[in-house]
Amino acid sequence: MPFHIDSLLLKSFIAVAETGSFSQAATIIGRTQSAVSLQIRKLEDSLGCLLFERSSRQVAMTEQGEIFLGYARRMVELQWEAYSRLNEPDIAGNITLGTPEDFATHYLPKILSTFALHHPQVQMNVECDLTLNLLNGFKKGKFDMILVKRDPEKVKGGTRVWREPLVWAALDGYRPKDSIQLVLSPQPCIYRARALAALDRVRRPWNIVYTSQSLAGTIAAVRAGLGMTVLPATMIPDGLVSLRGTHRLPALMHSEIALMKKDDLSEAARMLEKHIAQSLENLAYHDN
C-alpha cells in the first residue's frame, strides 16, 4: 500500500464529513479542534489530495473526499468486524431490544446485521418507541435492554454509549419568522426540551405548530415547510439542512443515548450489549 491510515484519522475524517464542522467533530470525538485539523491534514498528505474545501464559514467535501468517505466507513467497519469475529464466541438465545426510532433508523441496522451475521442462532426482537414508553416497558420487564435519549443532568442510570450534538433543521431555503414555528415530538422529549430552553434563554418567541410522535411525521411536516425542528447533527435527512449559526438561532445543548440493561442478562444479551457499545465507539461519534 502507498499509504497507511490509523483508525483515529479515519474517525476524525468521518466526523468532519458528517457534521461539516471541525469544531463539532472535535466535540464528538473528544479531541481539540486543532488536533482534528492536524489529523485531517495528515490524512490528506497520506492520500495526496484535498478532502475538504475550507472557508471561514463552512467546510465542504471535495469530490475526492466524497469518494473516500465510503471507503473510510468500510475500513472502520471491517476493523470492528474482524475483532468481533475473533473474540465473540458462538451463542444462541432470544433478545428483546428497545430503541428510539431515529437512532434505530440511522445507526442500528448495520450494527445489528453484523451481530446477526456472526451469531445466526440469536433471535433479536427490536421495538422502536418514544423514550418514555421504552422506560415504562423496561420497568415492567418487557425488554432485556433499551437505548434511550436522556438529559444527563436529569436522567441517571445506564451507560452512556453516544453523545448527540443537536442542531436546528429545516427545509432547504426556509426562513424562520420572528416567532419561531416549531415541529416537535410531544412531552417528554429531550429534543423538545432543548429547543424550548434555548429559545427561552435568548427570549426568542416560539410557537409549536405541529406535534408528531414519529420521526417520519416530524420530517414530513418540516419538509412541507410548516416549521423547523431539532435533530442530531449527523441525522439530517435529504431535503433538510442544518441552520447552525444562522438566523440568530441559539446553540443547543447536546443530548445522550444511554444503554440500560437487566441485571440478569443472558450470555447472548451480554454479547449484544458489548457489540453495540463498541460498534458505536468505532463509528467515531463517541465522546470519551
mmCIF file of N, CA and C in Angstrom, residues 154-217:
data_model
loop_
_atom_site.group_PDB
_atom_site.id
_atom_site.type_symbol
_atom_site.label_atom_id
_atom_site.label_comp_id
_atom_site.label_asym_id
_atom_site.label_seq_id
_atom_site.Cartn_x
_atom_site.Cartn_y
_atom_site.Cartn_z
ATOM 1 N N LYS A 154 -30.548 15.119 34.274
ATOM 2 C CA LYS A 154 -31.844 14.805 34.878
ATOM 3 C C LYS A 154 -32.131 13.316 34.959
ATOM 4 N N VAL A 155 -31.681 12.552 33.985
ATOM 5 C CA VAL A 155 -31.967 11.119 33.949
ATOM 6 C C VAL A 155 -30.684 10.349 34.208
ATOM 7 N N LYS A 156 -30.677 9.592 35.276
ATOM 8 C CA LYS A 156 -29.494 8.827 35.653
ATOM 9 C C LYS A 156 -29.722 7.345 35.340
ATOM 10 N N GLY A 157 -28.659 6.571 35.492
ATOM 11 C CA GLY A 157 -28.744 5.137 35.268
ATOM 12 C C GLY A 157 -28.320 4.768 33.868
ATOM 13 N N GLY A 158 -27.908 3.524 33.713
ATOM 14 C CA GLY A 158 -27.457 3.070 32.412
ATOM 15 C C GLY A 158 -26.052 3.542 32.099
ATOM 16 N N THR A 159 -25.605 3.195 30.914
ATOM 17 C CA THR A 159 -24.262 3.545 30.452
ATOM 18 C C THR A 159 -24.357 4.388 29.192
ATOM 19 N N ARG A 160 -23.706 5.531 29.201
ATOM 20 C CA ARG A 160 -23.722 6.381 28.009
ATOM 21 C C ARG A 160 -22.951 5.707 26.882
ATOM 22 N N VAL A 161 -23.595 5.577 25.729
ATOM 23 C CA VAL A 161 -22.934 4.962 24.581
ATOM 24 C C VAL A 161 -22.842 5.910 23.390
ATOM 25 N N TRP A 162 -23.460 7.076 23.507
ATOM 26 C CA TRP A 162 -23.476 8.004 22.367
ATOM 27 C C TRP A 162 -23.712 9.413 22.868
ATOM 28 N N ARG A 163 -23.054 10.353 22.265
ATOM 29 C CA ARG A 163 -23.264 11.768 22.574
ATOM 30 C C ARG A 163 -23.747 12.453 21.311
ATOM 31 N N GLU A 164 -24.865 13.157 21.405
ATOM 32 C CA GLU A 164 -25.506 13.730 20.227
ATOM 33 C C GLU A 164 -25.447 15.258 20.215
ATOM 34 N N PRO A 165 -24.596 15.868 19.401
ATOM 35 C CA PRO A 165 -24.697 17.314 19.178
ATOM 36 C C PRO A 165 -25.993 17.599 18.415
ATOM 37 N N LEU A 166 -26.799 18.526 18.898
ATOM 38 C CA LEU A 166 -28.084 18.824 18.279
ATOM 39 C C LEU A 166 -28.010 20.123 17.489
ATOM 40 N N VAL A 167 -28.780 20.186 16.396
ATOM 41 C CA VAL A 167 -28.822 21.374 15.549
ATOM 42 C C VAL A 167 -30.266 21.666 15.162
ATOM 43 N N TRP A 168 -30.521 22.908 14.787
ATOM 44 C CA TRP A 168 -31.809 23.279 14.199
ATOM 45 C C TRP A 168 -31.835 22.779 12.760
ATOM 46 N N ALA A 169 -32.951 22.222 12.328
ATOM 47 C CA ALA A 169 -33.061 21.696 10.959
ATOM 48 C C ALA A 169 -34.362 22.185 10.333
ATOM 49 N N ALA A 170 -34.303 22.481 9.042
ATOM 50 C CA ALA A 170 -35.478 22.982 8.334
ATOM 51 C C ALA A 170 -35.358 22.648 6.849
ATOM 52 N N LEU A 171 -36.433 22.906 6.119
ATOM 53 C CA LEU A 171 -36.428 22.745 4.672
ATOM 54 C C LEU A 171 -35.377 23.664 4.065
ATOM 55 N N ASP A 172 -34.661 23.183 3.076
ATOM 56 C CA ASP A 172 -33.643 23.999 2.417
ATOM 57 C C ASP A 172 -34.306 25.256 1.860
ATOM 58 N N GLY A 173 -33.806 26.418 2.252
ATOM 59 C CA GLY A 173 -34.389 27.682 1.827
ATOM 60 C C GLY A 173 -35.392 28.261 2.801
ATOM 61 N N TYR A 174 -35.721 27.542 3.855
ATOM 62 C CA TYR A 174 -36.696 28.009 4.854
ATOM 63 C C TYR A 174 -36.136 29.204 5.606
ATOM 64 N N ARG A 175 -36.987 30.207 5.843
ATOM 65 C CA ARG A 175 -36.591 31.394 6.587
ATOM 66 C C ARG A 175 -37.452 31.493 7.845
ATOM 67 N N PRO A 176 -36.851 31.344 9.023
ATOM 68 C CA PRO A 176 -37.630 31.427 10.257
ATOM 69 C C PRO A 176 -38.288 32.792 10.433
ATOM 70 N N LYS A 177 -39.477 32.773 11.015
ATOM 71 C CA LYS A 177 -40.167 34.013 11.337
ATOM 72 C C LYS A 177 -39.632 34.562 12.658
ATOM 73 N N ASP A 178 -40.079 35.783 13.007
ATOM 74 C CA ASP A 178 -39.651 36.351 14.284
ATOM 75 C C ASP A 178 -40.057 35.439 15.437
ATOM 76 N N SER A 179 -41.290 34.893 15.346
ATOM 77 C CA SER A 179 -41.731 33.884 16.294
ATOM 78 C C SER A 179 -41.462 32.527 15.650
ATOM 79 N N ILE A 180 -40.554 31.753 16.238
ATOM 80 C CA ILE A 180 -40.104 30.506 15.633
ATOM 81 C C ILE A 180 -41.234 29.476 15.587
ATOM 82 N N GLN A 181 -41.502 28.942 14.407
ATOM 83 C CA GLN A 181 -42.509 27.900 14.218
ATOM 84 C C GLN A 181 -41.822 26.539 14.387
ATOM 85 N N LEU A 182 -42.288 25.766 15.335
ATOM 86 C CA LEU A 182 -41.609 24.531 15.705
ATOM 87 C C LEU A 182 -42.425 23.288 15.382
ATOM 88 N N VAL A 183 -41.708 22.255 14.918
ATOM 89 C CA VAL A 183 -42.278 20.924 14.709
ATOM 90 C C VAL A 183 -41.530 19.992 15.656
ATOM 91 N N LEU A 184 -42.246 19.458 16.656
ATOM 92 C CA LEU A 184 -41.573 18.716 17.716
ATOM 93 C C LEU A 184 -42.349 17.471 18.126
ATOM 94 N N SER A 185 -41.689 16.610 18.873
ATOM 95 C CA SER A 185 -42.345 15.461 19.477
ATOM 96 C C SER A 185 -43.082 15.924 20.733
ATOM 97 N N PRO A 186 -44.059 15.151 21.209
ATOM 98 C CA PRO A 186 -44.765 15.529 22.434
ATOM 99 C C PRO A 186 -43.874 15.376 23.657
ATOM 100 N N GLN A 187 -44.282 15.968 24.754
ATOM 101 C CA GLN A 187 -43.552 15.794 26.003
ATOM 102 C C GLN A 187 -43.702 14.356 26.500
ATOM 103 N N PRO A 188 -42.725 13.828 27.248
ATOM 104 C CA PRO A 188 -41.389 14.400 27.460
ATOM 105 C C PRO A 188 -40.457 13.998 26.326
ATOM 106 N N CYS A 189 -39.676 14.935 25.833
ATOM 107 C CA CYS A 189 -38.742 14.673 24.735
ATOM 108 C C CYS A 189 -37.533 15.566 24.937
ATOM 109 N N ILE A 190 -36.339 14.995 24.936
ATOM 110 C CA ILE A 190 -35.127 15.767 25.182
ATOM 111 C C ILE A 190 -34.910 16.811 24.086
ATOM 112 N N TYR A 191 -35.229 16.484 22.823
ATOM 113 C CA TYR A 191 -35.048 17.460 21.747
ATOM 114 C C TYR A 191 -35.998 18.645 21.956
ATOM 115 N N ARG A 192 -37.236 18.355 22.329
ATOM 116 C CA ARG A 192 -38.217 19.412 22.593
ATOM 117 C C ARG A 192 -37.734 20.301 23.743
ATOM 118 N N ALA A 193 -37.278 19.672 24.820
ATOM 119 C CA ALA A 193 -36.803 20.431 25.973
ATOM 120 C C ALA A 193 -35.607 21.305 25.607
ATOM 121 N N ARG A 194 -34.691 20.769 24.821
ATOM 122 C CA ARG A 194 -33.519 21.532 24.412
ATOM 123 C C ARG A 194 -33.925 22.749 23.558
ATOM 124 N N ALA A 195 -34.860 22.539 22.640
ATOM 125 C CA ALA A 195 -35.298 23.621 21.752
ATOM 126 C C ALA A 195 -35.941 24.760 22.536
ATOM 127 N N LEU A 196 -36.889 24.429 23.408
ATOM 128 C CA LEU A 196 -37.609 25.460 24.149
ATOM 129 C C LEU A 196 -36.695 26.178 25.136
ATOM 130 N N ALA A 197 -35.793 25.430 25.785
ATOM 131 C CA ALA A 197 -34.867 26.057 26.733
ATOM 132 C C ALA A 197 -33.939 27.029 26.019
ATOM 133 N N ALA A 198 -33.453 26.651 24.837
ATOM 134 C CA ALA A 198 -32.535 27.520 24.091
ATOM 135 C C ALA A 198 -33.224 28.808 23.652
ATOM 136 N N LEU A 199 -34.448 28.696 23.152
ATOM 137 C CA LEU A 199 -35.179 29.880 22.694
ATOM 138 C C LEU A 199 -35.566 30.788 23.858
ATOM 139 N N ASP A 200 -35.979 30.170 24.965
ATOM 140 C CA ASP A 200 -36.328 30.974 26.147
ATOM 141 C C ASP A 200 -35.102 31.684 26.701
ATOM 142 N N ARG A 201 -33.939 31.045 26.588
ATOM 143 C CA ARG A 201 -32.707 31.631 27.109
ATOM 144 C C ARG A 201 -32.381 32.947 26.419
ATOM 145 N N VAL A 202 -32.677 33.044 25.119
ATOM 146 C CA VAL A 202 -32.397 34.280 24.376
ATOM 147 C C VAL A 202 -33.663 35.110 24.156
ATOM 148 N N ARG A 203 -34.754 34.696 24.824
ATOM 149 C CA ARG A 203 -36.034 35.401 24.771
ATOM 150 C C ARG A 203 -36.570 35.523 23.354
ATOM 151 N N ARG A 204 -36.406 34.451 22.602
ATOM 152 C CA ARG A 204 -36.942 34.402 21.235
ATOM 153 C C ARG A 204 -38.320 33.752 21.290
ATOM 154 N N PRO A 205 -39.373 34.436 20.839
ATOM 155 C CA PRO A 205 -40.720 33.853 20.894
ATOM 156 C C PRO A 205 -40.831 32.625 19.996
ATOM 157 N N TRP A 206 -41.683 31.676 20.393
ATOM 158 C CA TRP A 206 -41.845 30.441 19.636
ATOM 159 C C TRP A 206 -43.287 29.976 19.693
ATOM 160 N N ASN A 207 -43.626 29.103 18.755
ATOM 161 C CA ASN A 207 -44.961 28.526 18.688
ATOM 162 C C ASN A 207 -44.842 27.110 18.132
ATOM 163 N N ILE A 208 -45.373 26.130 18.828
ATOM 164 C CA ILE A 208 -45.360 24.750 18.351
ATOM 165 C C ILE A 208 -46.552 24.554 17.418
ATOM 166 N N VAL A 209 -46.254 24.401 16.128
ATOM 167 C CA VAL A 209 -47.310 24.346 15.119
ATOM 168 C C VAL A 209 -47.675 22.916 14.728
ATOM 169 N N TYR A 210 -46.809 21.949 15.070
ATOM 170 C CA TYR A 210 -47.062 20.568 14.656
ATOM 171 C C TYR A 210 -46.380 19.643 15.654
ATOM 172 N N THR A 211 -47.130 18.659 16.134
ATOM 173 C CA THR A 211 -46.584 17.673 17.064
ATOM 174 C C THR A 211 -46.779 16.282 16.501
ATOM 175 N N SER A 212 -45.708 15.498 16.513
ATOM 176 C CA SER A 212 -45.791 14.133 15.994
ATOM 177 C C SER A 212 -45.001 13.194 16.883
ATOM 178 N N GLN A 213 -45.547 12.003 17.138
ATOM 179 C CA GLN A 213 -44.841 11.008 17.927
ATOM 180 C C GLN A 213 -43.808 10.247 17.101
ATOM 181 N N SER A 214 -43.888 10.332 15.775
ATOM 182 C CA SER A 214 -42.974 9.576 14.929
ATOM 183 C C SER A 214 -41.979 10.495 14.233
ATOM 184 N N LEU A 215 -40.802 9.958 13.962
ATOM 185 C CA LEU A 215 -39.795 10.707 13.220
ATOM 186 C C LEU A 215 -40.278 11.000 11.812
ATOM 187 N N ALA A 216 -40.928 10.033 11.185
ATOM 188 C CA ALA A 216 -41.426 10.216 9.814
ATOM 189 C C ALA A 216 -42.408 11.374 9.754
ATOM 190 N N GLY A 217 -43.296 11.461 10.755
ATOM 191 C CA GLY A 217 -44.267 12.556 10.781
ATOM 192 C C GLY A 217 -43.597 13.900 10.965
#
